[in-house]
Tab-separated table of C-alpha atoms in Angstrom:
chain	number	residue	atom	x	y	z
A	1	UNK	CA	-18.316	3.498	-9.811
A	2	UNK	CA	-15.416	4.775	-7.284
A	3	UNK	CA	-11.899	5.283	-8.548
A	4	UNK	CA	-8.981	4.599	-6.229
A	5	UNK	CA	-8.516	8.188	-5.641
A	6	UNK	CA	-12.233	8.818	-4.684
A	7	UNK	CA	-11.934	5.802	-2.258
A	8	UNK	CA	-8.854	7.508	-0.573
A	9	UNK	CA	-10.656	10.798	-0.300
A	10	UNK	CA	-13.785	9.195	1.181
A	11	UNK	CA	-11.605	7.139	3.610
A	12	UNK	CA	-9.914	10.287	4.624
A	13	UNK	CA	-13.139	12.183	5.004
A	14	UNK	CA	-14.519	9.473	7.213
A	15	UNK	CA	-11.244	9.366	9.338
A	16	UNK	CA	-11.086	13.109	9.926
A	17	UNK	CA	-14.800	13.448	10.718
A	18	UNK	CA	-14.349	10.422	13.366
A	19	UNK	CA	-11.404	12.474	14.790
A	20	UNK	CA	-12.529	15.990	14.703
A	21	UNK	CA	-16.121	16.001	14.284
A	22	UNK	CA	-15.889	17.885	11.073
A	23	UNK	CA	-13.587	18.268	7.772
A	24	UNK	CA	-12.960	21.064	5.490
A	25	UNK	CA	-11.146	21.124	2.145
A	26	UNK	CA	-7.810	22.250	3.649
A	27	UNK	CA	-7.763	19.464	6.364
A	28	UNK	CA	-8.093	16.931	3.125
A	29	UNK	CA	-5.357	18.718	1.257
A	30	UNK	CA	-2.889	18.589	4.312
A	31	UNK	CA	-4.074	14.897	5.135
A	32	UNK	CA	-3.756	13.412	1.678
A	33	UNK	CA	-0.721	15.903	0.663
A	34	UNK	CA	-2.513	17.347	-2.468
A	35	UNK	CA	-3.087	20.636	-3.577
A	36	UNK	CA	-6.308	22.342	-2.814
A	37	UNK	CA	-7.405	22.688	-6.329
A	38	UNK	CA	-7.318	18.693	-6.417
A	39	UNK	CA	-9.451	18.679	-3.211
A	40	UNK	CA	-12.087	20.790	-4.816
A	41	UNK	CA	-12.401	18.752	-7.986
A	42	UNK	CA	-12.807	15.652	-5.900
A	43	UNK	CA	-15.292	17.026	-3.413
A	44	UNK	CA	-17.368	18.094	-6.669
A	45	UNK	CA	-17.227	14.495	-7.952
A	46	UNK	CA	-18.170	12.979	-4.650
A	47	UNK	CA	-20.938	15.545	-4.183
A	48	UNK	CA	-22.221	14.679	-7.639
A	49	UNK	CA	-22.019	10.929	-6.823
A	50	UNK	CA	-24.186	11.516	-3.674
A	51	UNK	CA	-21.240	10.472	-1.091
A	52	UNK	CA	-20.837	13.995	0.337
A	53	UNK	CA	-22.820	17.194	0.833
A	54	UNK	CA	-20.921	20.447	0.452
A	55	UNK	CA	-21.489	23.887	-0.090
A	56	UNK	CA	-18.475	26.308	-0.895
A	57	UNK	CA	-16.688	27.609	2.282
A	58	UNK	CA	-18.574	25.061	4.487
A	59	UNK	CA	-17.599	21.936	6.121
A	60	UNK	CA	-17.970	18.677	4.174
A	61	UNK	CA	-20.437	16.073	5.480
A	62	UNK	CA	-21.081	12.630	4.536
A	63	UNK	CA	-24.198	11.510	3.325
A	64	UNK	CA	-25.758	8.162	4.724
A	65	UNK	CA	-24.364	6.675	1.491
A	66	UNK	CA	-20.655	7.943	2.048
A	67	UNK	CA	-20.911	7.164	5.895
A	68	UNK	CA	-21.643	3.480	4.919
A	69	UNK	CA	-18.806	3.413	2.336
A	70	UNK	CA	-16.423	5.359	4.546
A	71	UNK	CA	-16.874	2.880	7.482
A	72	UNK	CA	-16.292	-0.108	5.029
A	73	UNK	CA	-13.149	1.550	3.467
A	74	UNK	CA	-11.474	2.241	7.047
A	75	UNK	CA	-12.458	-1.149	8.336
A	76	UNK	CA	-10.906	-2.745	4.997
A	77	UNK	CA	-7.697	-0.893	5.579
A	78	UNK	CA	-7.482	-1.934	9.264
A	79	UNK	CA	-8.488	-5.597	8.587
A	80	UNK	CA	-5.859	-6.052	6.066
A	81	UNK	CA	-3.410	-4.415	8.120
A	82	UNK	CA	-4.444	-6.863	11.037
A	83	UNK	CA	-4.284	-9.746	8.702
A	84	UNK	CA	-0.924	-8.924	7.377
A	85	UNK	CA	0.479	-8.300	10.763
A	86	UNK	CA	-1.094	-11.327	12.263
A	87	UNK	CA	0.923	-13.391	9.659
A	88	UNK	CA	4.271	-11.559	10.406
A	89	UNK	CA	4.538	-9.528	7.325
A	90	UNK	CA	7.314	-7.486	8.792
A	91	UNK	CA	8.065	-5.128	5.908
A	92	UNK	CA	6.074	-2.647	4.071
A	93	UNK	CA	2.678	-3.741	5.514
A	94	UNK	CA	1.235	0.083	4.659
A	95	UNK	CA	2.437	-0.195	1.150
A	96	UNK	CA	1.122	-3.597	0.812
A	97	UNK	CA	-2.312	-2.854	2.008
A	98	UNK	CA	-2.416	0.276	-0.345
A	99	UNK	CA	-1.719	-1.900	-3.202
A	100	UNK	CA	-4.229	-4.552	-2.122
A	101	UNK	CA	-7.198	-2.339	-0.720
A	102	UNK	CA	-8.368	-1.104	-4.027
A	103	UNK	CA	-8.667	-4.514	-5.950
A	104	UNK	CA	-10.412	-6.768	-3.226
A	105	UNK	CA	-13.879	-7.364	-3.154
A	106	UNK	CA	-16.225	-7.069	0.124
A	107	UNK	CA	-16.751	-10.814	-0.023
A	108	UNK	CA	-13.053	-11.565	-0.005
A	109	UNK	CA	-12.713	-9.154	2.629
A	110	UNK	CA	-14.984	-10.931	4.908
A	111	UNK	CA	-12.919	-14.171	4.111
A	112	UNK	CA	-9.869	-12.230	5.526
A	113	UNK	CA	-11.894	-11.271	8.488
A	114	UNK	CA	-12.799	-14.864	9.050
A	115	UNK	CA	-9.290	-15.933	8.935
A	116	UNK	CA	-8.335	-13.259	11.211
A	117	UNK	CA	-10.978	-14.354	13.847
A	118	UNK	CA	-9.899	-18.132	13.355
A	119	UNK	CA	-6.288	-17.398	13.992
A	120	UNK	CA	-7.034	-15.460	17.166
A	121	UNK	CA	-9.404	-18.191	18.548
A	122	UNK	CA	-6.959	-21.016	17.382
A	123	UNK	CA	-3.499	-19.575	18.180
A	124	UNK	CA	-2.088	-23.224	17.475
A	125	UNK	CA	-3.016	-23.088	14.128
A	126	UNK	CA	-1.199	-19.705	13.403
A	127	UNK	CA	1.735	-21.089	15.106
A	128	UNK	CA	1.811	-23.965	12.654
A	129	UNK	CA	1.262	-21.687	9.953
A	130	UNK	CA	4.132	-19.518	10.972
A	131	UNK	CA	6.285	-22.575	11.333
A	132	UNK	CA	5.549	-23.540	7.743
A	133	UNK	CA	6.380	-20.038	6.667
A	134	UNK	CA	9.917	-20.186	8.463
A	135	UNK	CA	10.537	-23.500	6.645
A	136	UNK	CA	9.743	-22.611	3.161
A	137	UNK	CA	9.232	-19.117	1.926
A	138	UNK	CA	8.113	-19.747	-1.574
A	139	UNK	CA	6.260	-22.404	-3.466
A	140	UNK	CA	8.383	-25.600	-3.959
A	141	UNK	CA	11.509	-23.883	-2.375
A	142	UNK	CA	12.119	-21.561	-5.208
A	143	UNK	CA	14.042	-18.381	-4.709
A	144	UNK	CA	11.777	-15.698	-6.231
A	145	UNK	CA	13.170	-12.586	-4.743
A	146	UNK	CA	14.019	-11.404	-7.957
A	147	UNK	CA	10.438	-11.100	-9.459
A	148	UNK	CA	9.539	-7.897	-7.862
A	149	UNK	CA	11.442	-4.707	-7.714
A	150	UNK	CA	9.448	-4.052	-4.403
A	151	UNK	CA	11.187	-6.851	-2.757
A	152	UNK	CA	14.770	-5.090	-3.529
A	153	UNK	CA	13.272	-1.785	-1.828
A	154	UNK	CA	12.008	-3.992	1.211
A	155	UNK	CA	14.322	-6.506	1.750
A	156	UNK	CA	14.649	-8.294	5.089
A	157	UNK	CA	16.838	-11.148	6.025
């Protein structure tokens, strides 16, 4: 079972390979803003789990298993961002996605994808939802801004 950190590394490995065609440990350290020693430990774990191939002082390569999961992780990130953006989540989209993505299941991600596709093909329904959101932000008209410190850091109107 992958940890959140392992997922973050695999996602970044996939992204860098897509961009540059290869990835080195130093690329990962810079992209993830972590120490090279942390990258070395994680590379060893990912190698042991069969997600990457790695030889010391060589490039990191994704196995077929790593490619499939890396693709999913990048897709999941993009789909959640698209979903929140489509629904006009104006504040903290990146941070919210980071908080959601490690806990959502693939079948639930398909539900998000279906909603995005539905709203894209039925913009009138999206407009109706946006009207509802403007009228009543929270259930039963409650003022729930105080429930989460996150809302204080990201307050809008």
